[in-house]
Coordinates of C-alpha atoms and ligand atoms in Angstrom, one line a residue:
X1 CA 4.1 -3.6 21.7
X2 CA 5.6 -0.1 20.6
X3 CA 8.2 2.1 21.8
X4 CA 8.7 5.9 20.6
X5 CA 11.7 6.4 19.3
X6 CA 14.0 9.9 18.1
X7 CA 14.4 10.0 14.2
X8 CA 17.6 12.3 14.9
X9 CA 19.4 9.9 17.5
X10 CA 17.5 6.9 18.0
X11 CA 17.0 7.3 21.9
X12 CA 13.8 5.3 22.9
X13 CA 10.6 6.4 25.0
X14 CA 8.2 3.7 26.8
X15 CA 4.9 3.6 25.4
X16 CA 3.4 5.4 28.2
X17 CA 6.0 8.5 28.4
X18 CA 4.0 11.5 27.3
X19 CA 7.0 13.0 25.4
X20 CA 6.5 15.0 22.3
X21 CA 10.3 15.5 21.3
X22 CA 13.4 14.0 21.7
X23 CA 14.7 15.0 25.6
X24 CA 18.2 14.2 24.3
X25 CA 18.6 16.7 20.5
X26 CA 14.9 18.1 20.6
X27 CA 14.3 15.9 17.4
X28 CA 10.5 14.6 16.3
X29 CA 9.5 11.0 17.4
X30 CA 8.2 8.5 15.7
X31 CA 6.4 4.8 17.0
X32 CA 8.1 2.1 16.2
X33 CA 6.2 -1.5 16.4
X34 CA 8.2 -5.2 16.5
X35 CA 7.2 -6.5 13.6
X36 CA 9.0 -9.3 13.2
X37 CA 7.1 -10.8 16.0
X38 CA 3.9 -9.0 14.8
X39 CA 1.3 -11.5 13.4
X40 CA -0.7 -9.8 10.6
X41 CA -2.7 -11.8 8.3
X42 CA -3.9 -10.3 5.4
X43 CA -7.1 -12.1 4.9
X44 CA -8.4 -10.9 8.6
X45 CA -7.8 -7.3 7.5
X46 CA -9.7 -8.3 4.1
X47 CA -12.4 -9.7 6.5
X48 CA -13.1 -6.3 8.5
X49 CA -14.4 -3.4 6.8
X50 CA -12.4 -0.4 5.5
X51 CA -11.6 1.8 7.8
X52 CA -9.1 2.9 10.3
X53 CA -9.2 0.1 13.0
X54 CA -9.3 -3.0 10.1
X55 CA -5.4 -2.1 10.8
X56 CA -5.2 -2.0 14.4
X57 CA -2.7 -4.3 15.0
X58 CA -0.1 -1.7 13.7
X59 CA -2.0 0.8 15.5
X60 CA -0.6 1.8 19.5
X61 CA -4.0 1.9 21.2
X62 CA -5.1 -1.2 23.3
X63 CA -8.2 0.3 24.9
X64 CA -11.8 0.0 22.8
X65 CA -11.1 3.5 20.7
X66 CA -12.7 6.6 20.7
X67 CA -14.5 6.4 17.3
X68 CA -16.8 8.1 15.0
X69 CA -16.3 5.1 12.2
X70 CA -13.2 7.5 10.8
X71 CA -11.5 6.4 6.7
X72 CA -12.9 3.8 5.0
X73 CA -13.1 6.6 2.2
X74 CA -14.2 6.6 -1.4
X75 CA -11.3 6.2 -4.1
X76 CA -12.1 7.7 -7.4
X77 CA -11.1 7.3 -10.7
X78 CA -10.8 10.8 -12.5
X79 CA -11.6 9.6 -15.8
X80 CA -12.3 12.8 -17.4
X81 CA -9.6 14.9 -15.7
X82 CA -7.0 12.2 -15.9
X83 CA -8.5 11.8 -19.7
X84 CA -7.8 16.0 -20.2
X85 CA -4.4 15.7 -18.9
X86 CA -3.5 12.5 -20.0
X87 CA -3.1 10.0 -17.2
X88 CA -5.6 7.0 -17.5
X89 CA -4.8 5.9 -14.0
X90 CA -5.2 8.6 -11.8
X91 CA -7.4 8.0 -8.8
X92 CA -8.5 11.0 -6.0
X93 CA -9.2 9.3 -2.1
X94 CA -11.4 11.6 -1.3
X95 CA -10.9 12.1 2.4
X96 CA -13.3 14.9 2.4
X97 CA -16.0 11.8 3.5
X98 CA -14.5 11.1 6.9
X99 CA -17.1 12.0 9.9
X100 CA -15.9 15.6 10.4
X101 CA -14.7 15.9 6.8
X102 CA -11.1 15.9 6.5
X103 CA -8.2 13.0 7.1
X104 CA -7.8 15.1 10.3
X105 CA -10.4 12.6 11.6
X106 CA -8.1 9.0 11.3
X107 CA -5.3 10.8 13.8
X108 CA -8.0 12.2 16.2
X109 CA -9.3 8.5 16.4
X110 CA -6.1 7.2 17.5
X111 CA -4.6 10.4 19.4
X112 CA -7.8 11.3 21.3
X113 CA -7.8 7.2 22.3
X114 CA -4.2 7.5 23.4
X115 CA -5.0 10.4 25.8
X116 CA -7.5 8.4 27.1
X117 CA -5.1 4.8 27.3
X118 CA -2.4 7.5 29.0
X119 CA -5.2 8.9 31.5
X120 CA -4.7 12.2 30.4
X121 CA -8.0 14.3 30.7
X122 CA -7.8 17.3 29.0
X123 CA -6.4 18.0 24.8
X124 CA -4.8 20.9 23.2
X125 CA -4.2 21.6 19.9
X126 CA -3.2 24.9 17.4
X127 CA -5.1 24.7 14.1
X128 CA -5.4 25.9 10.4
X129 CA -8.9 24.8 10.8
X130 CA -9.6 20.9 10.4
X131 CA -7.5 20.2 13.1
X132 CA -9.5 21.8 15.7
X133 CA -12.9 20.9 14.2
X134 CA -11.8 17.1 14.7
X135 CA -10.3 17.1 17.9
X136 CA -14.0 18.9 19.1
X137 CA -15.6 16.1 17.9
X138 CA -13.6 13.4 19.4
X139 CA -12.9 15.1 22.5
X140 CA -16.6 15.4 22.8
X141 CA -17.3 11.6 22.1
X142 CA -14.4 11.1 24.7
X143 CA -16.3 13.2 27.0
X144 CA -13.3 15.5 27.7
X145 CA -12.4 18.8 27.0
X146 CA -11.0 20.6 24.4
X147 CA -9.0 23.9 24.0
X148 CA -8.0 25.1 20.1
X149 CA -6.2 27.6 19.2
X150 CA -6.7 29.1 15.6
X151 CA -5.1 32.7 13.8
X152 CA -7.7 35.2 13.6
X153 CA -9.7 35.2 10.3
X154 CA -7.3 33.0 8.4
X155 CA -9.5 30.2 9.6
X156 CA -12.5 28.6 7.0
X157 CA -15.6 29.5 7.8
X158 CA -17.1 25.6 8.2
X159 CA -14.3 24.6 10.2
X160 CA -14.8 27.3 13.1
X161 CA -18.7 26.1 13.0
X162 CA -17.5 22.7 13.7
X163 CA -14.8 23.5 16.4
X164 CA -17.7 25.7 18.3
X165 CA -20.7 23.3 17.9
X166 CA -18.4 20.2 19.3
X167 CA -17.9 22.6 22.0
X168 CA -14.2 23.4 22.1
X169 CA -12.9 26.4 24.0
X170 CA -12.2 28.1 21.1
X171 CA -9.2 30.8 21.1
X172 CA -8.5 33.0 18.0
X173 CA -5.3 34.3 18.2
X174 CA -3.9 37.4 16.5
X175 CA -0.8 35.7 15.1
X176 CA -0.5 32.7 12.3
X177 CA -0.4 29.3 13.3
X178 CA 3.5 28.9 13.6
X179 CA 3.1 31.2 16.4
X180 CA -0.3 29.3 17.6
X181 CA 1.3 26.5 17.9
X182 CA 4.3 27.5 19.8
X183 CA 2.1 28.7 22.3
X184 CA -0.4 25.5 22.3
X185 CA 2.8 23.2 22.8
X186 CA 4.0 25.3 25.7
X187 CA 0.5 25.3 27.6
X188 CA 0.1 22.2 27.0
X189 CA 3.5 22.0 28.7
X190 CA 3.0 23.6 31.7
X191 CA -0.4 22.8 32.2
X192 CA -0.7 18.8 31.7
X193 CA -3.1 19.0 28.5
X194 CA -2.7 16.4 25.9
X195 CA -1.3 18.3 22.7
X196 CA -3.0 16.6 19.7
X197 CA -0.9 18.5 16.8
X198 CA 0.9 16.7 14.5
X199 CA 4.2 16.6 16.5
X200 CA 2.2 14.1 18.5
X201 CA 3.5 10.6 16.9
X202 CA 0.3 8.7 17.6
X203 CA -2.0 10.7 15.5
X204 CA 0.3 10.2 12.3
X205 CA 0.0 6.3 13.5
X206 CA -3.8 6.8 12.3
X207 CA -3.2 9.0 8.9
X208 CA -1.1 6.7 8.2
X209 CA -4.1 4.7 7.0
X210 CA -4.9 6.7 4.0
X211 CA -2.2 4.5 2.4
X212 CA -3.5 1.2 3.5
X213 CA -6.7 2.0 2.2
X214 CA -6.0 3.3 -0.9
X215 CA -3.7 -0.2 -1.7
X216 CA -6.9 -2.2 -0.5
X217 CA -9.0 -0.7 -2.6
X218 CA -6.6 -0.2 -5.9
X219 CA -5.6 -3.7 -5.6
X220 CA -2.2 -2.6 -6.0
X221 CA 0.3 -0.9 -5.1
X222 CA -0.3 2.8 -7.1
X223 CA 3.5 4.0 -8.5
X224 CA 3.1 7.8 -6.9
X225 CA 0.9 8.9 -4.1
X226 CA 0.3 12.8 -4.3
X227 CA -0.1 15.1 -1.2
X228 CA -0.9 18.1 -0.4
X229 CA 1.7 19.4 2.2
X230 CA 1.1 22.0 4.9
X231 CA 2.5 20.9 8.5
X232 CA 3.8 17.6 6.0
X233 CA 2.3 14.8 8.7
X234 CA 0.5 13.6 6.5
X235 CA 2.8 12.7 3.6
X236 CA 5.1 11.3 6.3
X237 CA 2.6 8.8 8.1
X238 CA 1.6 7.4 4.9
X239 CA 5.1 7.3 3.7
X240 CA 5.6 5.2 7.5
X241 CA 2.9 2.9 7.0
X242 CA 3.7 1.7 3.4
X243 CA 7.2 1.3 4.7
X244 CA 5.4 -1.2 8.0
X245 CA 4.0 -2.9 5.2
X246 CA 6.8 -3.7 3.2
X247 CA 8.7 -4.6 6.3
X248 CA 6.0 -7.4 7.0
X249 CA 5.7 -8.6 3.5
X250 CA 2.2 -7.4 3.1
X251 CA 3.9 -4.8 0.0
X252 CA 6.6 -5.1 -2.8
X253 CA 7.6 -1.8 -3.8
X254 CA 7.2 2.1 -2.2
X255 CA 5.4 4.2 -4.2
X256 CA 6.9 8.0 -5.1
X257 CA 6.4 10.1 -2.5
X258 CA 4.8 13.6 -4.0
X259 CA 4.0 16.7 -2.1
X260 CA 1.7 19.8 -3.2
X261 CA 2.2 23.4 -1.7
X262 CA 1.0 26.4 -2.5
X263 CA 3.2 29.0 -4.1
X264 CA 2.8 31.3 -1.4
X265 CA 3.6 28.9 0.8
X266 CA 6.0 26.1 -0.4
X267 CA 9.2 25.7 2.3
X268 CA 9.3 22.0 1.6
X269 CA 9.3 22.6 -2.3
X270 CA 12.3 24.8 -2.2
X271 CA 14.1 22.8 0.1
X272 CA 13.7 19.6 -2.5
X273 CA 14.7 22.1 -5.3
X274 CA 17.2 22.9 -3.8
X275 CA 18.7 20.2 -2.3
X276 CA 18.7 21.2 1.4
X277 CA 19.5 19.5 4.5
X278 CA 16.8 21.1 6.1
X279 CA 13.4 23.4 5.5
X280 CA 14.3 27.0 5.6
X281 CA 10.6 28.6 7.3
X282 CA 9.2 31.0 5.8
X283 CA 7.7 33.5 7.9
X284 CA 4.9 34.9 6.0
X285 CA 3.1 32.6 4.3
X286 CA 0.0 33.3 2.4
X287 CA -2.3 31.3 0.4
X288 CA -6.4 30.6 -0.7
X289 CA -5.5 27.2 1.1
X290 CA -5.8 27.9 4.3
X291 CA -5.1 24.3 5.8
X292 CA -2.0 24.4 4.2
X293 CA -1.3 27.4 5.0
X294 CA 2.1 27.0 6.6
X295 CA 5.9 28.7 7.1
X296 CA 7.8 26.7 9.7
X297 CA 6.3 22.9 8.4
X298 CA 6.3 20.9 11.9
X299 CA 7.1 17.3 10.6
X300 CA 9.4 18.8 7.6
X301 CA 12.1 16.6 8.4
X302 CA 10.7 13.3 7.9
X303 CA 9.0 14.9 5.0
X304 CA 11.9 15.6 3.1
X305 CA 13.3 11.5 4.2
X306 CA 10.0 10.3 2.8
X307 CA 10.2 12.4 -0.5
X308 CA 14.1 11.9 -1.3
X309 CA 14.1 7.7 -0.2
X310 CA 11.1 7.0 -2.8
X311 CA 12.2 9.1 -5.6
X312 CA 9.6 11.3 -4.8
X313 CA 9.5 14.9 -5.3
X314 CA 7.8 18.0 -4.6
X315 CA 6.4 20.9 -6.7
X316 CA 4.3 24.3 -5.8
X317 CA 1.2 25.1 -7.5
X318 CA -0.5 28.8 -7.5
X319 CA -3.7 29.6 -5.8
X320 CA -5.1 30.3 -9.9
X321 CA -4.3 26.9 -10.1
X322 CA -5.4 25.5 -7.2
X323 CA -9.2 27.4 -7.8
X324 CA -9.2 26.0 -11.2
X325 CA -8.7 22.5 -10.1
X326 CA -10.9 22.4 -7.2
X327 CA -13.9 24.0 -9.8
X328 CA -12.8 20.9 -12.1
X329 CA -13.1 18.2 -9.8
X330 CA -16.4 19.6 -8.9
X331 CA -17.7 20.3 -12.9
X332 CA -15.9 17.2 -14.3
X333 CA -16.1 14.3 -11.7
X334 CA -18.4 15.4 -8.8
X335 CA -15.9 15.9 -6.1
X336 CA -16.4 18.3 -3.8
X337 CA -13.4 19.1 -2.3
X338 CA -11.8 22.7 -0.1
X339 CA -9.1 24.6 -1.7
X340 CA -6.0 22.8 -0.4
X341 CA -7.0 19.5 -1.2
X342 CA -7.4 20.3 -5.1
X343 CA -3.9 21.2 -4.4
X344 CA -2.5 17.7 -5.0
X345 CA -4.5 17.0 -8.2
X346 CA -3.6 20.7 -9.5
X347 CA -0.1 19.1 -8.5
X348 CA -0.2 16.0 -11.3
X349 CA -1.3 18.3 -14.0
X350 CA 2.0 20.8 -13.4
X351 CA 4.3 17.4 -13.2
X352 CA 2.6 16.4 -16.1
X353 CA 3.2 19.2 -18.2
X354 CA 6.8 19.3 -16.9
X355 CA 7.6 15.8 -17.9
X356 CA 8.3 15.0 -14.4
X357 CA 5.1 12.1 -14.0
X358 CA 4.9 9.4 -16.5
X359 CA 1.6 9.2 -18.3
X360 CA 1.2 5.4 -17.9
X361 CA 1.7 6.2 -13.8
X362 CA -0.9 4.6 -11.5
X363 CA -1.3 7.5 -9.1
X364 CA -3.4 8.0 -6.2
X365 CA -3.9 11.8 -4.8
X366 CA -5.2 12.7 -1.6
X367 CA -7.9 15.2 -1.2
X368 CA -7.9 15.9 2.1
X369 CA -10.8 18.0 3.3
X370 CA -14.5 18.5 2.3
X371 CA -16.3 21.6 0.1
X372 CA -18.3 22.6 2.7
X373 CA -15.2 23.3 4.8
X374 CA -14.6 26.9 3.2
X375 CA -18.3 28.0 1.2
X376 CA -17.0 31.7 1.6
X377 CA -14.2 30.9 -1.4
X378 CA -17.0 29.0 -3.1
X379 CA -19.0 32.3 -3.2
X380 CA -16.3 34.2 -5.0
X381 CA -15.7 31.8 -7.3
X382 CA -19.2 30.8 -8.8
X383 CA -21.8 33.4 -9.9
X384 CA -24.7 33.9 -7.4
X385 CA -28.2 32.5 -7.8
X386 CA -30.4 34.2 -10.3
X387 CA -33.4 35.3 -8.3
X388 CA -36.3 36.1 -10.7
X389 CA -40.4 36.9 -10.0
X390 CA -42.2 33.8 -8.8
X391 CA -43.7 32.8 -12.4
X392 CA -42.9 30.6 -15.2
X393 CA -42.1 33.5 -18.2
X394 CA -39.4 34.7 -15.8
X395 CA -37.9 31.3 -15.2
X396 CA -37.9 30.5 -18.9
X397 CA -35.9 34.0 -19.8
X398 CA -33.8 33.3 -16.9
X399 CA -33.3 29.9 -18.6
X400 CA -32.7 31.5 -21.9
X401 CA -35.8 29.0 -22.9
X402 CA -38.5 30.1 -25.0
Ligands
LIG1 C1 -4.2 19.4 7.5 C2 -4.6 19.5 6.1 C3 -3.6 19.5 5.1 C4 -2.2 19.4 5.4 O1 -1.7 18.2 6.0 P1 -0.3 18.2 6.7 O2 -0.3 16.9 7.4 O3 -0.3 19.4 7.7 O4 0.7 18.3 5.7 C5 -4.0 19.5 3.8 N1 -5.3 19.6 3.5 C6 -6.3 19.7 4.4 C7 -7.7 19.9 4.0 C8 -5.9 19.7 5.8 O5 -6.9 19.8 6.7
LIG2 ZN1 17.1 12.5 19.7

């Protein structure tokens, strides 16, 4: 059993409320299990294969789930980028290889099952991209409808394909997503849709998984997990679920929290800088990586818990930086990976440098969303195709072969 309860006051919501804030101080919600009376054992979990649902009993949904066999992803060791900037234990989870490409895909599980366990038959939700390309899929394994809204032409070209093809109602909006979402949360208000953004506590509840797997698979519990941080859900769940864990004696210690932004984009970084109570939004924010591409971060405030109670931190890389490291996980260890999600292991190599992450760390970084989300930034990077005359002379001067 679960209840939803306010991170701000602590008043409590029946599992089958559909309640997105706090009704009481308008703060974010968060489920909360009983697990002292939980009954987890280890060796089951071991027993089932990776993936999302080998957790489910700290998962909320009781109904068979809407799934497309979501996580259960590759971890990576980046031998020859970790070798170039000196960290022999530095690992990549390469979410990028979840059905619709992106972690986006473990919250959809659970939140598109939850709007079906709470008999709601519609969903809703505002989107940098991945967001919407998942909920189309699910919804359309759900057999419901869908409704996205994205900001006009700031949206990767893969993801729209997606979002369309599932056969969302697809709305561009001239506005960025802040504002998108403001006006996804109120429809969904008014009009009794199901909003699957990340305010929704249950789709965290499945993110949240990305930890789980990634201390399955290392063996161990890795000293620093490394996020990228856009609407900073993610970095929360998994910061909740590795604290479920230690809670039911299934982990020792909590790894440091990390988040990655991009310079242009970094509200969470300056409020760690700087020590503040709160995220100050910023209201223009721009940056290569669209999906984390974000002023006014929705789930900042448990964010900022989950970096400052680990010892975390957070740092800012620049879009330079984040282009270089997405070409050198491609070029040095085969990982194909978009833009934002090369911002976490462009991350490690500024923390490095700064002295901030010790070179004997064991850390795992998330890359959150696959190549083919955004082939138009590809293109710019990489020189086009030689095209040459059909015949073997041309193909060996093309080759520089003689
Ligand atoms: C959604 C997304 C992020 C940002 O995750 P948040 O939970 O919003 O912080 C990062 N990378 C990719 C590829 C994403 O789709
Ligand atoms: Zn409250």
């Amino acid at each position: 059993m679960f209840r939803l309860v306010c991170v701000e006051c602590g008043k409590t919501f029946p599992p089958d409320e559909i309640v997105y804030n706090c009704t009481s101080c308008g703060h974010l919600l968060a489920v909360q299990y009983d697990l002292d009376t939980l009954n987890v054992d280890r060796g089951e979990w071991n027993r089932r294969p990776l993936s999302v649902w080998r957790y489910r009993e700290i998962l909320p949904v009781t109904i068979p789930p809407v799934s497309l066999k979501e996580g259960g992803t590759p971890l990576y060791h980046l031998s020859r980028i970790g070798k170039e900037i000196g960290l022999p234990y530095l690992y990549a989870k390469h979410e990028g290889m979840n059905p619709t490409g992106s972690f986006k895909d473990r919250g959809m599980t659970v939140g598109v099952s939850m709007a079906l366990q709470l008999k709601k038959s519609s969903v809703a939700c505002a989107s940098t991209g991945n967001t919407s390309a998942s909920l189309a899929a699910y919804a359309a394994k759900a057999g419901i409808p869908a409704v996205v809204l994205l900001p006009a032409g700031k949206v990767a070209l893969g993801k729209v394909a997606q979002a369309l093809m599932h056969g969302a109602k697809v709305i561009s909006i001239r506005g960025n997503f802040d504002r998108a979402l403001e006006m996804v949360h109120e429809l969904c208000l008014s009009h009794g849709l199901y909003l699957l953004n990340s305010v929704n506590p249950f789709r965290l509840e499945g993110q949240k998984t990305i930890g789980f797997e990634a201390v399955d698979q290392l063996g161990t519990v890795p000293d620093r997990m490394i996020l990228p941080v856009g609407n900073a859900g993610n970095i929360s769940a998994v910061y909740k679920g590795f604290t479920e864990l230690i809670s039911l004696g299934l982990m020792d210690r909590m790894p440091m929290m990390t988040g990655i932004q991009a310079a242009g984009s970094s509200p969470v970084v300056r409020a760690v800088h700087q020590n503040l109570p709160e995220v100050i939004p910023e209201d223009h924010p721009e940056t290569v990586a669209t999906a984390i591409r974000i002023g006014a971060p929705v789930n900042a405030e448990k964010a900022l818990a989950a970096i400052r109670k680990t010892g975390g931190t957070a740092e800012s890389v620049s879009d330079a930086e984040i282009l270089a490291m997405q070409k050198a996980l491609a070029r040095m260890e085969g990982i194909g990976v978009e833009p934002a999600s090369a911002a976490s292991v462009a991350g490690v190599k500024k923390l490095v440098e700064m002295g901030v992450v010790d070179r004997d760390e064991r850390i795992v970084c998330v890359v959150t969303g696959h190549l083919l989300k955004d082939p138009e930034t590809v293109i710019r990077q990489c020189e086009p195709p030689v095209e040459i005359d059909a015949d073997l002379p041309s193909l060996l001067s093309a080759l520089q072969l003689s």
